[in-house]
Amino acid sequence: MSGRSVAPAGKHWLVEMYQTPELDDVARIRRALRHAVAESGVRMIRLQLHHFGVGRGVTGVALLAQSHISIHTWPERRYAALDIFMCGSKSNPRKALDALREALAPGRVRVRRFRRGLGRV
Amino acid sequence: MSGRSVAPAGKHWLVEMYQTPELDDVARIRRALRHAVAESGVRMIRLQLHHFGVGRGVTGVALLAQSHISIHTWPERRYAALDIFMCGSKSNPRKALDALREALAPGRVRVRRFRRGLGRV
């Protein structure tokens, strides 16, 4: 391997959604993730969601050919922690985030953006 | 909901592993994730791994009752991108990271640590 090689690049966004309704609705969260995947130029490998029970949170991940989108919700706090990790030049985390905002309707969002795997290896 | 409520806290670590051998070995990666989950005081909900083919990368996630551990590998670059997201006072991302380092034997590691969900909601 060349010392000049760079590791593959990826965009990893940590997303906090506050003041968000109906975060115990697993069907709603499934639709939101499917919508985000469809909008962002990536391919779904598998969508895995787990509901902790009536009125309780949902946790899950959309495993992608270009990495993943995860969601963990606390409906009693109206809070969800998401991360959007996308590799490849055709994937678009901005479109994924827009789709998730549209579907989940948070009152307030915080996004932190990072690059993954950059630099010489 | 009280204006004094704070959102649940979580620790989210972004981990780059460089100079890492055998990242096309899905059984090895499965063992590494199981080891990390066993060591870090969390409960596995489901372990989902996908292998893109002989000599190619592995992508997957350990979905936890306390959030997740993900891994995406590029064996041809000897590079893996992981993230360890753990909620709850009993979970220990440091022990998860130590177990992953022990199992995957990277030559060099970079870790960035973040808090999730803090602050008034």
Coordinates of C-alpha atoms in Angstrom, one line a residue:
Chain A
M1 CA 0.0 0.0 0.0
S2 CA 1.4 3.4 -1.0
G3 CA 2.2 5.8 1.8
R4 CA 0.4 8.4 -0.3
S5 CA -2.8 6.5 -0.2
V6 CA -5.6 8.3 1.6
A7 CA -8.4 6.4 3.4
P8 CA -11.9 6.6 1.9
A9 CA -13.8 9.7 2.7
G10 CA -17.2 9.7 4.4
K11 CA -19.5 12.3 5.9
H12 CA -20.7 11.6 9.4
W13 CA -23.4 13.9 10.8
L14 CA -24.5 13.7 14.4
V15 CA -28.1 15.0 14.7
E16 CA -30.0 15.9 17.8
M17 CA -33.8 16.4 17.3
Y18 CA -35.6 18.2 20.2
Q19 CA -39.3 18.9 20.7
T20 CA -40.2 16.1 18.4
P21 CA -43.7 14.5 18.4
E22 CA -44.7 10.8 18.3
L23 CA -41.3 9.3 18.8
D24 CA -42.9 6.1 20.1
D25 CA -44.5 5.4 16.7
V26 CA -42.3 2.8 15.1
A27 CA -44.3 2.9 11.8
R28 CA -43.7 6.6 11.5
I29 CA -40.0 6.2 12.2
R30 CA -39.8 3.4 9.6
R31 CA -41.4 5.7 7.0
A32 CA -39.0 8.5 7.9
L33 CA -35.9 6.3 7.4
R34 CA -37.2 4.9 4.2
H35 CA -37.9 8.4 2.9
A36 CA -34.4 9.5 3.9
V37 CA -32.8 6.6 2.1
A38 CA -34.9 7.1 -1.0
E39 CA -34.0 10.8 -1.1
S40 CA -30.3 10.6 -0.5
G41 CA -28.9 8.5 -3.4
V42 CA -27.9 5.5 -1.3
R43 CA -28.9 1.8 -1.3
M44 CA -30.6 0.1 1.7
I45 CA -29.2 -3.2 2.7
R46 CA -31.5 -3.7 5.7
L47 CA -33.7 -1.7 8.0
Q48 CA -33.7 -2.8 11.5
L49 CA -36.0 -1.3 14.1
H50 CA -36.7 -2.2 17.7
H51 CA -39.6 -0.8 19.8
F52 CA -39.1 -0.9 23.6
G53 CA -42.8 -1.0 24.2
V54 CA -46.0 1.1 24.2
G55 CA -45.1 4.8 24.9
R56 CA -41.4 3.9 25.0
G57 CA -38.6 4.6 22.6
V58 CA -37.5 3.1 19.3
T59 CA -34.0 2.3 18.3
G60 CA -32.9 1.3 14.9
V61 CA -30.6 1.5 12.0
A62 CA -30.8 1.7 8.2
L63 CA -27.7 -0.3 7.1
L64 CA -26.6 1.1 3.7
A65 CA -24.2 0.1 1.0
Q66 CA -22.7 3.5 1.8
S67 CA -22.7 3.1 5.7
H68 CA -25.8 3.9 7.8
I69 CA -28.4 6.1 9.4
S70 CA -29.3 5.3 13.0
I71 CA -32.0 6.6 15.3
H72 CA -32.6 6.3 19.0
T73 CA -35.7 8.0 20.5
W74 CA -36.9 9.1 23.9
P75 CA -40.6 9.9 23.4
E76 CA -41.0 11.1 27.0
R77 CA -38.4 13.7 26.3
R78 CA -39.5 14.4 22.8
Y79 CA -35.8 13.8 21.9
A80 CA -34.2 11.7 19.2
A81 CA -30.5 11.1 18.6
L82 CA -29.7 10.3 15.0
D83 CA -26.5 9.9 13.0
I84 CA -26.1 9.9 9.2
F85 CA -22.9 8.3 8.0
M86 CA -22.5 8.3 4.2
C87 CA -19.6 7.3 2.0
G88 CA -19.4 7.7 -1.8
S89 CA -19.5 10.7 -4.1
K90 CA -23.2 10.1 -5.0
S91 CA -24.6 10.0 -1.4
N92 CA -26.1 13.2 0.0
P93 CA -26.5 13.4 3.8
R94 CA -28.1 16.9 3.4
K95 CA -31.0 15.3 1.5
A96 CA -31.3 12.6 4.1
L97 CA -31.4 15.2 6.9
D98 CA -34.0 17.3 5.0
A99 CA -36.2 14.1 4.6
L100 CA -35.8 13.2 8.2
R101 CA -36.8 16.7 9.3
E102 CA -39.8 16.7 7.1
A103 CA -40.9 13.3 8.3
L104 CA -40.2 13.7 12.0
A105 CA -41.1 17.4 12.4
P106 CA -38.6 18.4 15.2
G107 CA -39.1 21.8 16.9
R108 CA -35.3 22.2 17.1
V109 CA -32.3 20.5 15.5
R110 CA -28.6 20.5 16.2
V111 CA -26.3 19.1 13.6
R112 CA -22.5 18.4 14.0
R113 CA -20.7 17.4 10.8
F114 CA -17.5 15.4 10.6
R115 CA -15.3 13.8 7.9
R116 CA -14.3 10.2 8.4
G117 CA -11.2 8.4 7.2
L118 CA -9.4 11.3 5.8
G119 CA -5.6 11.6 5.9
R120 CA -2.7 9.5 4.9
V121 CA -2.8 5.9 6.0
Chain B
M1 CA -42.7 18.7 30.1
S2 CA -40.6 20.9 32.4
G3 CA -38.4 23.5 30.9
R4 CA -35.8 22.3 33.3
S5 CA -35.7 18.8 31.8
V6 CA -32.5 17.8 30.3
A7 CA -32.3 15.3 27.5
P8 CA -30.8 11.9 28.2
A9 CA -27.0 11.8 28.0
G10 CA -25.0 9.5 25.8
K11 CA -21.4 9.1 24.8
H12 CA -20.7 8.9 21.1
W13 CA -17.2 8.0 20.0
L14 CA -16.1 8.2 16.4
V15 CA -13.2 5.7 15.9
E16 CA -10.9 5.4 12.9
M17 CA -8.8 2.3 12.7
Y18 CA -5.8 2.4 10.4
Q19 CA -3.3 -0.3 9.4
T20 CA -5.8 -3.0 10.4
P21 CA -5.4 -6.6 9.1
E22 CA -8.1 -9.0 7.8
L23 CA -11.0 -6.5 7.5
D24 CA -12.6 -8.8 5.0
D25 CA -13.1 -11.5 7.6
V26 CA -16.7 -11.2 8.6
A27 CA -16.4 -13.9 11.3
R28 CA -13.5 -12.0 12.9
I29 CA -15.6 -8.8 12.9
R30 CA -18.6 -10.6 14.4
R31 CA -16.4 -11.9 17.2
A32 CA -14.9 -8.4 17.8
L33 CA -18.4 -6.9 18.1
R34 CA -19.6 -9.6 20.4
H35 CA -16.5 -9.2 22.5
A36 CA -17.0 -5.4 22.7
V37 CA -20.7 -5.8 23.7
A38 CA -19.8 -8.4 26.4
E39 CA -17.2 -6.2 27.9
S40 CA -19.0 -2.9 28.1
G41 CA -22.0 -3.5 30.2
V42 CA -24.6 -3.3 27.5
R43 CA -27.3 -5.6 26.1
M44 CA -27.3 -6.7 22.5
I45 CA -30.7 -6.5 20.7
R46 CA -29.4 -7.7 17.3
L47 CA -26.1 -8.0 15.5
Q48 CA -26.4 -7.4 11.8
L49 CA -23.4 -7.8 9.4
H50 CA -23.2 -7.6 5.7
H51 CA -20.2 -8.8 3.6
F52 CA -19.8 -7.2 0.2
G53 CA -17.9 -10.2 -1.2
V54 CA -14.6 -12.0 -1.1
G55 CA -11.8 -9.5 -0.4
R56 CA -14.3 -6.7 0.0
G57 CA -15.5 -4.8 3.0
V58 CA -17.9 -5.6 5.8
T59 CA -20.5 -3.3 7.1
G60 CA -22.6 -3.8 10.2
V61 CA -24.1 -2.8 13.4
A62 CA -24.6 -4.1 16.9
L63 CA -28.0 -2.7 17.9
L64 CA -28.0 -2.3 21.7
A65 CA -30.6 -1.5 24.4
Q66 CA -28.2 1.4 25.0
S67 CA -27.8 2.6 21.4
H68 CA -25.3 1.0 19.0
I69 CA -21.8 0.0 17.8
S70 CA -21.3 0.3 14.0
I71 CA -18.4 -0.8 11.8
H72 CA -17.6 -0.3 8.1
T73 CA -14.4 -1.7 6.7
W74 CA -12.2 -1.1 3.6
P75 CA -9.8 -4.1 3.7
E76 CA -7.9 -2.9 0.6
R77 CA -7.0 0.3 2.6
R78 CA -6.7 -1.6 5.9
Y79 CA -9.1 1.0 7.3
A80 CA -12.2 0.7 9.4
A81 CA -14.7 3.4 10.5
L82 CA -16.4 2.5 13.8
D83 CA -18.7 4.4 16.1
I84 CA -19.6 3.5 19.6
F85 CA -22.8 5.2 20.9
M86 CA -23.8 4.3 24.4
C87 CA -26.4 5.6 26.8
G88 CA -27.0 4.8 30.4
S89 CA -24.8 5.1 33.4
K90 CA -23.7 1.4 33.4
S91 CA -22.4 1.4 29.8
N92 CA -18.7 1.8 29.2
P93 CA -17.5 2.8 25.7
R94 CA -13.9 2.7 26.9
K95 CA -14.2 -1.0 27.6
A96 CA -15.9 -1.5 24.2
L97 CA -13.1 0.4 22.5
D98 CA -10.4 -1.6 24.3
A99 CA -12.1 -4.9 23.3
L100 CA -12.3 -3.8 19.7
R101 CA -8.7 -2.8 19.6
E102 CA -7.7 -6.1 21.1
A103 CA -9.8 -8.0 18.6
L104 CA -9.0 -6.1 15.4
A105 CA -5.4 -5.1 16.1
P106 CA -5.2 -1.8 14.4
G107 CA -1.7 -0.2 13.9
R108 CA -3.1 3.3 14.6
V109 CA -6.3 4.6 16.1
R110 CA -8.0 8.0 16.2
V111 CA -10.9 8.6 18.6
R112 CA -13.1 11.6 18.8
R113 CA -15.5 11.7 21.7
F114 CA -18.8 13.6 21.9
R115 CA -21.8 13.9 24.2
R116 CA -25.2 13.4 22.8
G117 CA -28.5 15.0 23.9
L118 CA -27.2 17.2 26.6
G119 CA -28.8 20.6 27.5
R120 CA -32.2 21.9 28.2
V121 CA -34.9 20.7 25.9

